[in-house]
C-alpha cells in the first residue's frame, strides 16, 4: 500500500498516533484495482469564509492509518481563478476554475455572502451539472442558499444557519426546511447548519463513505465530538423579552453584565438608563 | 458609536440577528476616550494549518452588536512575508513580517509542523519580546511547542494536542503540563489542546476580555458550545487491545466495519485474515 503523505501537522499526528499507540494491525486488502482518490472541489469566491475553506481540508485531508482507504484530494476552485480575498482580509491563490467541479466526487460550497440575491448562473449551472453527474453537492451554512438557487433543494430536506432561517424559507418555499439539525443529506444534496456545524457535516460525509470507525478516529485527532447531540436548536439565540419601549432596563442589564469589572453603583446604572436614580429604582423593582 | 463593518457572512448575520430579533437596545455608554481596537497578530509559516489561521478570524472577527466593544483587528504575519503555502496546499498572501508582533495585544501561534526540533530563534525572540511587553501570547495545539522553545512555559501550566503529550513532556520538563484541559491561561501565556480546541480557547479569550454574555453570543453565531465540559481527555484515542500477534482478527473486524456495503461472507473475511476458512472460524470463536 503506498502511503499517501500530506503536509501538515495532522497527518504527522495521524501517523504517530496509530503507529506508536496501536501498532501496525492489518495488511491492506488485496485490491482488484488501485484506489481512486476521492476528488473534493471546494468553491472560493470574493469574501469567502476562510474557516469554511479550511474545514473540508482538515476533515478530509487527514487519513488515519492503517485504513486502506482512498485518499481525498481537496482542490479549491473559483468562478475567476487567481487571487481571492477571504472574509478576514487574507488573500488566497485559487489555481482552478469551475471546471474542477466537472470531475469532482464531492463539491463543497462555503457560506454565501449574499443570501438575499440569487447566485450567479455560472455557479448554479456548474452545481446542477455536478449533481446530475452523480457528485455529492454540499452547501455549508449559508452555502445552502446557492444550492437552493440551483433548484437542487426543491422537494428535498435541507437546513442552513439559524439566523437566516426566515429568509431561507421565504426564498425557497418548496424546500422541506429542517431548522434544528446540524446537517441533512437528501439525494446527494447535503446542507449544514451554521458555521461550526460544517465540521459535523464533513465528519458525517467521512462516516458515510468509510464507516464510523474512521470518522471517530478523525474526530479524535481533531479533538471534536464525532456526533453532537441536540442539533442546531440549542445554539439559537433566543430573543430577549422586550419590556415596554420606554423602559431601558434590558439594555442596562446587558451593559452591566458586560462591565462587571467596573464599580456598578445605582447612579452609574441610572445614568446608562437615562433615568433619574429614583425612576431607575422603581423600574428595576417592577421588572 | 461608529459601526465597524467587516466583510463576511458572520458580521452580516451578527447585525441581522441582533437588530431583527432583539431590536436596538441600549445607547452606547458615553466613553471618555475612543475605543482602541484589540490588535491580534496571527503567525503564518510554511505548511501552517489553514484551519488554525481561520479560527482567530472567525472568533475575533465577529462583533455582535450592540456591545460598545472595541473591534478586533486580525493581522497575519510571517517570518518571511509574501506567499505562504498552507497545509492543504492552498497559498495565502501574508502582507506583514514579525514586526506585527511588536504592537499586538494578542499574538497567536497555530499548530507547529516540527515539534521534534527547536523553533527558529527569530520566532522565539519575537514571542519573548511580545510577552515581556505585556502581550497575551497564545499557542494553539502544537503551537505550544514554539512557546515552550521561547521559554515562556517554564514553571507555568500548559497543554497541547494529546497525540504529542509524551514529546511535549520530554522536551519541556519544567512545564506544569495539563493533559486533560481544552485550554489553559497562565501569566498571559495561553495554550490550547488539539485542533478544534482552538475555537474553545479563542472563545475563552473573548470571555476574559468582554464577559460571558458576549462570548455566548459569538458562540451561538458560530453554532458551537460556549464551554465544553470534560476537556481533552474524552477525545484521546485509546489503544485498541492487541490480541496475540498471530491473530489478525482486529484488522479483519476493522476492515469489515469499513466495508459493510460489500457482501461479507466467511470466505471473504478468512481471505482478508490470510487464514483458512476453518482457522478463521476457530479464531473468531476464541476472540
Short mmCIF file of N, CA and C in Angstrom, two decimals, chain A residues 7-10 12-13 16-18 21-22 25-27 29 49-52 54 57-58 61 66-67 76 83 87-88 90-93 111-113 116 141-142 161-164 182 194-196 199 210 213-214 217 220-225 228 232 235-237 239-240 242 248 250-251 254-255 257-258 272 274, chain B residues 7-10 12-13 16-18 21-22 25-27 29 49-54 57-58 61 66-67 76 83 87-88 90-93 111-113 116 141-142 161-164 182 194-196 199 213-214 217 220-225 228 232 235-237 239-240 242 248 250-251 254-255 257-258 272 274:
data_model
loop_
_atom_site.label_atom_id
_atom_site.label_comp_id
_atom_site.label_asym_id
_atom_site.label_seq_id
_atom_site.Cartn_x
_atom_site.Cartn_y
_atom_site.Cartn_z
N UNK A 7 1.31 17.20 3.62
CA UNK A 7 1.90 18.18 4.51
C UNK A 7 0.97 18.37 5.69
N UNK A 8 1.45 19.04 6.72
CA UNK A 8 0.56 19.44 7.80
C UNK A 8 0.74 18.61 9.05
N UNK A 9 0.45 19.25 10.17
CA UNK A 9 0.69 18.62 11.46
C UNK A 9 -0.25 17.44 11.70
N UNK A 10 -1.47 17.48 11.11
CA UNK A 10 -2.44 16.44 11.46
C UNK A 10 -2.06 15.09 10.88
N UNK A 12 0.94 14.17 10.24
CA UNK A 12 2.06 13.80 11.08
C UNK A 12 1.55 13.11 12.35
N UNK A 13 0.56 13.72 12.99
CA UNK A 13 -0.01 13.15 14.21
C UNK A 13 -0.73 11.83 13.92
N UNK A 16 1.87 9.18 13.67
CA UNK A 16 2.43 8.94 15.00
C UNK A 16 1.49 8.14 15.87
N UNK A 17 0.24 8.64 15.90
CA UNK A 17 -0.74 8.09 16.82
C UNK A 17 -0.97 6.62 16.58
N UNK A 18 -1.27 6.31 15.33
CA UNK A 18 -1.63 4.93 15.04
C UNK A 18 -0.41 4.03 15.20
N UNK A 21 0.85 4.01 19.04
CA UNK A 21 -0.02 3.55 20.11
C UNK A 21 -0.71 2.24 19.77
N UNK A 22 -1.03 2.05 18.51
CA UNK A 22 -1.79 0.86 18.17
C UNK A 22 -0.91 -0.17 17.47
N UNK A 25 -1.59 -3.01 12.26
CA UNK A 25 -2.62 -4.01 12.54
C UNK A 25 -2.79 -4.98 11.37
N UNK A 26 -3.41 -4.49 10.34
CA UNK A 26 -3.80 -5.43 9.28
C UNK A 26 -3.02 -5.15 8.00
N UNK A 27 -2.81 -6.18 7.26
CA UNK A 27 -2.35 -6.00 5.89
C UNK A 27 -3.48 -5.38 5.10
N UNK A 29 -6.11 -4.94 2.19
CA UNK A 29 -6.81 -5.92 1.38
C UNK A 29 -6.22 -5.95 -0.02
N UNK A 49 -15.58 32.66 3.44
CA UNK A 49 -15.15 32.37 4.80
C UNK A 49 -13.88 31.51 4.78
N UNK A 50 -12.80 32.05 5.35
CA UNK A 50 -11.55 31.28 5.43
C UNK A 50 -11.78 30.00 6.24
N UNK A 51 -12.64 30.11 7.24
CA UNK A 51 -12.96 28.95 8.08
C UNK A 51 -13.59 27.83 7.25
N UNK A 52 -14.58 28.18 6.45
CA UNK A 52 -15.25 27.15 5.65
C UNK A 52 -14.35 26.60 4.53
N UNK A 54 -11.29 26.06 5.13
CA UNK A 54 -10.33 25.21 5.84
C UNK A 54 -10.95 23.89 6.33
N UNK A 57 -10.62 20.66 4.18
CA UNK A 57 -9.22 20.26 4.18
C UNK A 57 -8.84 19.55 5.46
N UNK A 58 -9.29 20.08 6.60
CA UNK A 58 -8.85 19.49 7.86
C UNK A 58 -9.58 18.18 8.15
N UNK A 61 -8.55 15.90 4.77
CA UNK A 61 -7.12 15.89 4.48
C UNK A 61 -6.34 14.91 5.33
N UNK A 66 -3.68 2.52 9.87
CA UNK A 66 -3.78 1.92 8.54
C UNK A 66 -5.24 1.73 8.16
N UNK A 67 -5.61 2.19 7.03
CA UNK A 67 -7.01 2.09 6.68
C UNK A 67 -7.23 1.42 5.33
N UNK A 76 -9.22 23.63 -4.56
CA UNK A 76 -10.00 24.87 -4.47
C UNK A 76 -10.26 25.39 -5.87
N UNK A 83 -6.13 35.42 -7.46
CA UNK A 83 -6.22 35.93 -6.08
C UNK A 83 -7.67 36.12 -5.66
N UNK A 87 -12.92 36.46 3.90
CA UNK A 87 -13.68 37.34 4.78
C UNK A 87 -12.82 38.10 5.77
N UNK A 88 -11.72 37.50 6.21
CA UNK A 88 -10.90 38.19 7.21
C UNK A 88 -9.79 39.01 6.57
N UNK A 90 -7.48 38.17 4.36
CA UNK A 90 -6.33 37.47 3.80
C UNK A 90 -6.65 37.03 2.36
N UNK A 91 -5.66 37.15 1.49
CA UNK A 91 -5.83 36.74 0.10
C UNK A 91 -5.30 35.33 -0.10
N UNK A 92 -6.07 34.52 -0.84
CA UNK A 92 -5.57 33.19 -1.18
C UNK A 92 -5.44 33.09 -2.70
N UNK A 93 -4.59 32.18 -3.12
CA UNK A 93 -4.36 31.95 -4.54
C UNK A 93 -5.18 30.72 -4.93
N UNK A 111 -20.21 29.15 3.15
CA UNK A 111 -21.26 30.14 3.43
C UNK A 111 -21.23 31.25 2.38
N UNK A 112 -22.39 31.53 1.83
CA UNK A 112 -22.53 32.50 0.75
C UNK A 112 -22.75 33.89 1.35
N UNK A 113 -22.13 34.91 0.75
CA UNK A 113 -22.18 36.26 1.33
C UNK A 113 -23.46 37.01 1.05
N UNK A 116 -29.51 37.23 0.16
CA UNK A 116 -30.73 37.93 -0.26
C UNK A 116 -30.96 37.83 -1.76
N UNK A 141 -23.56 25.88 5.77
CA UNK A 141 -24.10 27.11 6.35
C UNK A 141 -24.90 27.87 5.28
N UNK A 142 -24.59 29.12 5.01
CA UNK A 142 -25.32 29.88 4.00
C UNK A 142 -25.01 29.42 2.58
N UNK A 161 -27.91 28.23 8.37
CA UNK A 161 -27.65 28.93 9.64
C UNK A 161 -28.97 29.45 10.23
N UNK A 162 -29.14 29.24 11.53
CA UNK A 162 -30.41 29.61 12.19
C UNK A 162 -30.76 31.08 12.00
N UNK A 163 -29.75 31.93 11.91
CA UNK A 163 -30.05 33.37 11.83
C UNK A 163 -30.66 33.75 10.49
N UNK A 164 -30.59 32.86 9.50
CA UNK A 164 -31.14 33.15 8.18
C UNK A 164 -32.32 32.25 7.84
N UNK A 182 -28.05 19.61 12.60
CA UNK A 182 -26.72 20.17 12.31
C UNK A 182 -26.34 19.96 10.85
N UNK A 194 -25.39 26.31 10.92
CA UNK A 194 -24.47 27.43 10.96
C UNK A 194 -23.02 27.07 11.24
N UNK A 195 -22.13 27.80 10.59
CA UNK A 195 -20.70 27.92 10.86
C UNK A 195 -20.00 26.62 11.25
N UNK A 196 -19.82 26.37 12.57
CA UNK A 196 -19.01 25.24 13.01
C UNK A 196 -19.68 23.89 12.68
N UNK A 199 -18.09 21.27 10.41
CA UNK A 199 -17.21 20.18 10.85
C UNK A 199 -18.04 18.90 11.05
N UNK A 210 -16.77 5.83 4.73
CA UNK A 210 -15.73 4.96 5.28
C UNK A 210 -16.09 4.32 6.62
N UNK A 213 -15.92 3.96 12.36
CA UNK A 213 -14.61 3.80 13.00
C UNK A 213 -13.62 4.85 12.49
N UNK A 214 -13.58 5.00 11.18
CA UNK A 214 -12.68 6.00 10.59
C UNK A 214 -13.11 7.41 11.01
N UNK A 217 -12.06 8.15 14.50
CA UNK A 217 -10.62 8.42 14.63
C UNK A 217 -10.26 9.82 14.17
N UNK A 220 -11.34 12.25 16.79
CA UNK A 220 -10.44 12.28 17.96
C UNK A 220 -9.18 13.08 17.65
N UNK A 221 -8.65 12.91 16.45
CA UNK A 221 -7.48 13.70 16.09
C UNK A 221 -7.83 15.19 16.05
N UNK A 222 -9.06 15.49 15.68
CA UNK A 222 -9.49 16.89 15.63
C UNK A 222 -9.92 17.41 17.01
N UNK A 223 -10.00 16.49 18.01
CA UNK A 223 -10.46 16.86 19.36
C UNK A 223 -11.86 17.49 19.27
N UNK A 224 -12.75 16.80 18.59
CA UNK A 224 -14.12 17.27 18.44
C UNK A 224 -15.04 16.05 18.52
N UNK A 225 -16.29 16.24 18.95
CA UNK A 225 -17.17 15.06 19.05
C UNK A 225 -17.46 14.48 17.67
N UNK A 228 -22.61 15.34 17.51
CA UNK A 228 -23.15 16.21 18.55
C UNK A 228 -24.63 15.96 18.71
N UNK A 232 -29.00 22.00 15.98
CA UNK A 232 -28.72 23.43 15.99
C UNK A 232 -29.58 24.19 16.99
N UNK A 235 -28.38 26.15 19.99
CA UNK A 235 -27.49 27.31 19.84
C UNK A 235 -28.23 28.57 19.39
N UNK A 236 -29.52 28.42 19.07
CA UNK A 236 -30.26 29.57 18.54
C UNK A 236 -30.37 30.65 19.61
N UNK A 237 -30.07 31.87 19.20
CA UNK A 237 -30.17 32.97 20.14
C UNK A 237 -31.63 33.29 20.37
N UNK A 239 -34.73 35.47 21.50
CA UNK A 239 -34.98 36.90 21.68
C UNK A 239 -35.07 37.24 23.16
N UNK A 240 -34.42 38.33 23.53
CA UNK A 240 -34.55 38.81 24.91
C UNK A 240 -35.95 39.39 25.05
N UNK A 242 -38.70 41.82 25.49
CA UNK A 242 -38.60 43.28 25.43
C UNK A 242 -39.65 43.88 26.36
N UNK A 248 -35.62 51.09 29.64
CA UNK A 248 -34.30 50.79 29.09
C UNK A 248 -33.62 49.68 29.88
N UNK A 250 -33.56 46.34 29.91
CA UNK A 250 -32.80 45.23 29.30
C UNK A 250 -31.42 45.68 28.85
N UNK A 251 -31.37 46.87 28.23
CA UNK A 251 -30.09 47.40 27.79
C UNK A 251 -29.15 47.64 28.95
N UNK A 254 -27.83 44.35 30.25
CA UNK A 254 -26.83 43.83 29.32
C UNK A 254 -25.51 44.58 29.51
N UNK A 255 -25.63 45.91 29.59
CA UNK A 255 -24.43 46.72 29.76
C UNK A 255 -23.72 46.34 31.06
N UNK A 257 -23.79 43.49 32.64
CA UNK A 257 -23.10 42.19 32.52
C UNK A 257 -21.77 42.33 31.81
N UNK A 258 -21.74 43.28 30.86
CA UNK A 258 -20.51 43.47 30.08
C UNK A 258 -19.47 44.27 30.86
N UNK A 272 -26.78 55.18 32.71
CA UNK A 272 -26.80 54.37 31.49
C UNK A 272 -28.24 54.25 30.98
N UNK A 274 -30.49 56.43 31.26
CA UNK A 274 -31.05 57.77 31.01
C UNK A 274 -32.27 58.02 31.88
N UNK B 7 -16.17 42.59 6.31
CA UNK B 7 -16.66 41.69 5.27
C UNK B 7 -17.07 40.39 5.92
N UNK B 8 -17.77 39.55 5.17
CA UNK B 8 -18.02 38.21 5.67
C UNK B 8 -19.44 38.00 6.15
N UNK B 9 -19.87 36.76 6.01
CA UNK B 9 -21.26 36.43 6.32
C UNK B 9 -21.57 36.55 7.80
N UNK B 10 -20.57 36.34 8.66
CA UNK B 10 -20.89 36.30 10.08
C UNK B 10 -21.24 37.67 10.64
N UNK B 12 -22.50 40.05 8.88
CA UNK B 12 -23.81 40.25 8.29
C UNK B 12 -24.88 39.63 9.20
N UNK B 13 -24.65 38.37 9.60
CA UNK B 13 -25.60 37.68 10.47
C UNK B 13 -25.68 38.33 11.84
N UNK B 16 -27.87 41.31 11.51
CA UNK B 16 -29.24 40.86 11.28
C UNK B 16 -29.87 40.35 12.55
N UNK B 17 -29.13 39.46 13.22
CA UNK B 17 -29.66 38.75 14.36
C UNK B 17 -30.09 39.70 15.46
N UNK B 18 -29.17 40.54 15.82
CA UNK B 18 -29.45 41.43 16.94
C UNK B 18 -30.53 42.43 16.56
N UNK B 21 -34.04 40.56 15.76
CA UNK B 21 -34.70 39.75 16.79
C UNK B 21 -34.79 40.46 18.12
N UNK B 22 -33.79 41.26 18.42
CA UNK B 22 -33.78 41.88 19.74
C UNK B 22 -34.13 43.37 19.64
N UNK B 25 -31.22 48.19 21.51
CA UNK B 25 -31.49 48.15 22.95
C UNK B 25 -30.98 49.39 23.66
N UNK B 26 -29.70 49.43 23.84
CA UNK B 26 -29.17 50.48 24.70
C UNK B 26 -28.36 51.48 23.90
N UNK B 27 -28.36 52.70 24.35
CA UNK B 27 -27.39 53.67 23.84
C UNK B 27 -26.02 53.23 24.32
N UNK B 29 -22.51 53.52 25.99
CA UNK B 29 -22.04 54.30 27.14
C UNK B 29 -21.20 55.47 26.63
N UNK B 49 -1.37 25.37 9.36
CA UNK B 49 -2.75 24.88 9.28
C UNK B 49 -3.69 26.01 8.85
N UNK B 50 -4.36 25.83 7.71
CA UNK B 50 -5.33 26.82 7.25
C UNK B 50 -6.45 26.97 8.29
N UNK B 51 -6.78 25.87 8.94
CA UNK B 51 -7.82 25.89 9.97
C UNK B 51 -7.42 26.81 11.13
N UNK B 52 -6.21 26.65 11.62
CA UNK B 52 -5.78 27.49 12.74
C UNK B 52 -5.57 28.94 12.35
N UNK B 53 -5.27 29.19 11.08
CA UNK B 53 -5.24 30.58 10.62
C UNK B 53 -6.63 31.18 10.66
N UNK B 54 -7.64 30.34 10.37
CA UNK B 54 -9.00 30.86 10.22
C UNK B 54 -9.71 31.06 11.56
N UNK B 57 -9.71 34.55 13.25
CA UNK B 57 -10.52 35.46 12.44
C UNK B 57 -12.00 35.25 12.67
N UNK B 58 -12.43 33.99 12.74
CA UNK B 58 -13.87 33.76 12.84
C UNK B 58 -14.37 34.02 14.26
N UNK B 61 -13.30 38.05 14.74
CA UNK B 61 -13.73 38.92 13.64
C UNK B 61 -15.19 39.32 13.73
N UNK B 66 -25.66 45.20 19.86
CA UNK B 66 -24.86 46.35 20.23
C UNK B 66 -24.02 46.03 21.45
N UNK B 67 -22.77 46.31 21.38
CA UNK B 67 -21.92 45.97 22.51
C UNK B 67 -21.12 47.16 23.01
N UNK B 76 -2.25 38.97 9.79
CA UNK B 76 -1.40 37.80 9.60
C UNK B 76 0.04 38.26 9.38
N UNK B 83 4.07 35.03 -0.27
CA UNK B 83 3.29 33.80 -0.45
C UNK B 83 3.71 32.74 0.57
N UNK B 87 -1.14 23.99 4.90
CA UNK B 87 -1.07 22.52 4.98
C UNK B 87 -1.87 21.83 3.88
N UNK B 88 -2.98 22.42 3.46
CA UNK B 88 -3.78 21.75 2.44
C UNK B 88 -3.40 22.17 1.03
N UNK B 90 -3.13 25.16 -0.35
CA UNK B 90 -3.52 26.49 -0.81
C UNK B 90 -2.48 27.52 -0.37
N UNK B 91 -2.21 28.48 -1.26
CA UNK B 91 -1.25 29.54 -0.94
C UNK B 91 -1.98 30.78 -0.46
N UNK B 92 -1.45 31.38 0.62
CA UNK B 92 -2.03 32.65 1.06
C UNK B 92 -0.96 33.73 0.95
N UNK B 93 -1.44 34.97 0.84
CA UNK B 93 -0.55 36.12 0.75
C UNK B 93 -0.46 36.74 2.14
N UNK B 111 -0.74 25.56 15.12
CA UNK B 111 -0.03 24.29 15.30
C UNK B 111 1.28 24.28 14.51
N UNK B 112 2.35 23.92 15.20
CA UNK B 112 3.68 23.95 14.63
C UNK B 112 3.96 22.61 13.93
N UNK B 113 4.63 22.67 12.77
CA UNK B 113 4.83 21.44 11.99
C UNK B 113 5.97 20.55 12.48
N UNK B 116 9.43 18.20 16.92
CA UNK B 116 10.62 17.46 17.37
C UNK B 116 11.83 18.38 17.53
N UNK B 141 -2.78 24.33 19.92
CA UNK B 141 -2.41 22.95 19.59
C UNK B 141 -0.88 22.80 19.65
N UNK B 142 -0.24 22.36 18.59
CA UNK B 142 1.22 22.19 18.61
C UNK B 142 1.96 23.53 18.60
N UNK B 161 -1.76 19.22 21.92
CA UNK B 161 -2.52 18.10 21.34
C UNK B 161 -2.15 16.80 22.05
N UNK B 162 -3.17 16.00 22.40
CA UNK B 162 -2.94 14.78 23.18
C UNK B 162 -1.96 13.83 22.49
N UNK B 163 -1.95 13.82 21.15
CA UNK B 163 -1.09 12.86 20.45
C UNK B 163 0.39 13.19 20.61
N UNK B 164 0.71 14.42 21.07
CA UNK B 164 2.11 14.82 21.24
C UNK B 164 2.48 15.05 22.70
N UNK B 182 -8.94 21.74 27.75
CA UNK B 182 -9.05 22.19 26.36
C UNK B 182 -8.19 23.43 26.11
N UNK B 194 -5.71 19.93 21.34
CA UNK B 194 -5.63 19.64 19.93
C UNK B 194 -6.66 20.33 19.06
N UNK B 195 -6.23 20.73 17.87
CA UNK B 195 -7.00 21.15 16.72
C UNK B 195 -8.23 22.01 17.04
N UNK B 196 -9.43 21.42 17.13
CA UNK B 196 -10.65 22.22 17.26
C UNK B 196 -10.73 22.94 18.61
N UNK B 199 -10.91 26.73 18.93
CA UNK B 199 -12.14 27.53 18.99
C UNK B 199 -12.52 27.79 20.44
N UNK B 213 -21.42 37.10 28.44
CA UNK B 213 -22.56 37.39 27.57
C UNK B 213 -22.11 37.54 26.11
N UNK B 214 -21.06 38.29 25.92
CA UNK B 214 -20.55 38.48 24.56
C UNK B 214 -20.02 37.16 24.01
N UNK B 217 -22.81 34.95 22.90
CA UNK B 217 -23.42 35.37 21.64
C UNK B 217 -22.58 34.98 20.44
N UNK B 220 -22.99 31.31 19.86
CA UNK B 220 -24.26 30.96 19.21
C UNK B 220 -24.21 31.26 17.72
N UNK B 221 -23.61 32.38 17.38
CA UNK B 221 -23.47 32.68 15.94
C UNK B 221 -22.61 31.62 15.26
N UNK B 222 -21.63 31.10 15.99
CA UNK B 222 -20.75 30.07 15.43
C UNK B 222 -21.38 28.68 15.50
N UNK B 223 -22.53 28.55 16.19
CA UNK B 223 -23.20 27.25 16.40
C UNK B 223 -22.22 26.26 17.05
N UNK B 224 -21.64 26.72 18.15
CA UNK B 224 -20.69 25.89 18.90
C UNK B 224 -20.91 26.16 20.38
N UNK B 225 -20.61 25.18 21.25
CA UNK B 225 -20.84 25.43 22.67
C UNK B 225 -19.92 26.53 23.20
N UNK B 228 -17.13 23.72 26.59
CA UNK B 228 -17.27 22.27 26.51
C UNK B 228 -16.87 21.63 27.81
N UNK B 232 -10.00 17.65 27.14
CA UNK B 232 -9.48 16.91 26.01
C UNK B 232 -9.50 15.40 26.23
N UNK B 235 -11.43 12.83 24.24
CA UNK B 235 -11.17 12.63 22.81
C UNK B 235 -9.91 11.80 22.54
N UNK B 236 -9.17 11.51 23.60
CA UNK B 236 -7.91 10.78 23.40
C UNK B 236 -8.19 9.39 22.86
N UNK B 237 -7.44 9.04 21.84
CA UNK B 237 -7.63 7.72 21.24
C UNK B 237 -7.05 6.66 22.17
N UNK B 239 -5.69 3.05 23.07
CA UNK B 239 -5.10 1.94 22.31
C UNK B 239 -6.09 0.78 22.20
N UNK B 240 -6.19 0.23 21.03
CA UNK B 240 -7.03 -0.94 20.82
C UNK B 240 -6.32 -2.13 21.47
N UNK B 242 -4.56 -5.35 21.83
CA UNK B 242 -3.96 -6.16 20.78
C UNK B 242 -4.03 -7.63 21.17
N UNK B 248 -5.10 -12.18 13.36
CA UNK B 248 -5.34 -11.00 12.53
C UNK B 248 -6.75 -10.46 12.71
N UNK B 250 -8.36 -8.36 14.80
CA UNK B 250 -8.71 -6.93 14.92
C UNK B 250 -8.71 -6.24 13.57
N UNK B 251 -7.68 -6.53 12.78
CA UNK B 251 -7.62 -5.92 11.45
C UNK B 251 -8.79 -6.33 10.58
N UNK B 254 -11.91 -4.52 11.73
CA UNK B 254 -11.83 -3.13 11.27
C UNK B 254 -12.17 -3.05 9.78
N UNK B 255 -11.56 -3.96 9.03
CA UNK B 255 -11.81 -3.95 7.59
C UNK B 255 -13.30 -4.21 7.31
N UNK B 257 -15.87 -3.51 9.23
CA UNK B 257 -16.67 -2.31 9.54
C UNK B 257 -16.59 -1.29 8.42
N UNK B 258 -15.41 -1.21 7.78
CA UNK B 258 -15.21 -0.23 6.71
C UNK B 258 -15.87 -0.66 5.41
N UNK B 272 -9.19 -12.06 3.93
CA UNK B 272 -8.61 -10.83 4.46
C UNK B 272 -7.66 -11.16 5.62
N UNK B 274 -5.93 -13.76 5.92
CA UNK B 274 -4.89 -14.69 5.47
C UNK B 274 -4.97 -16.01 6.24
#
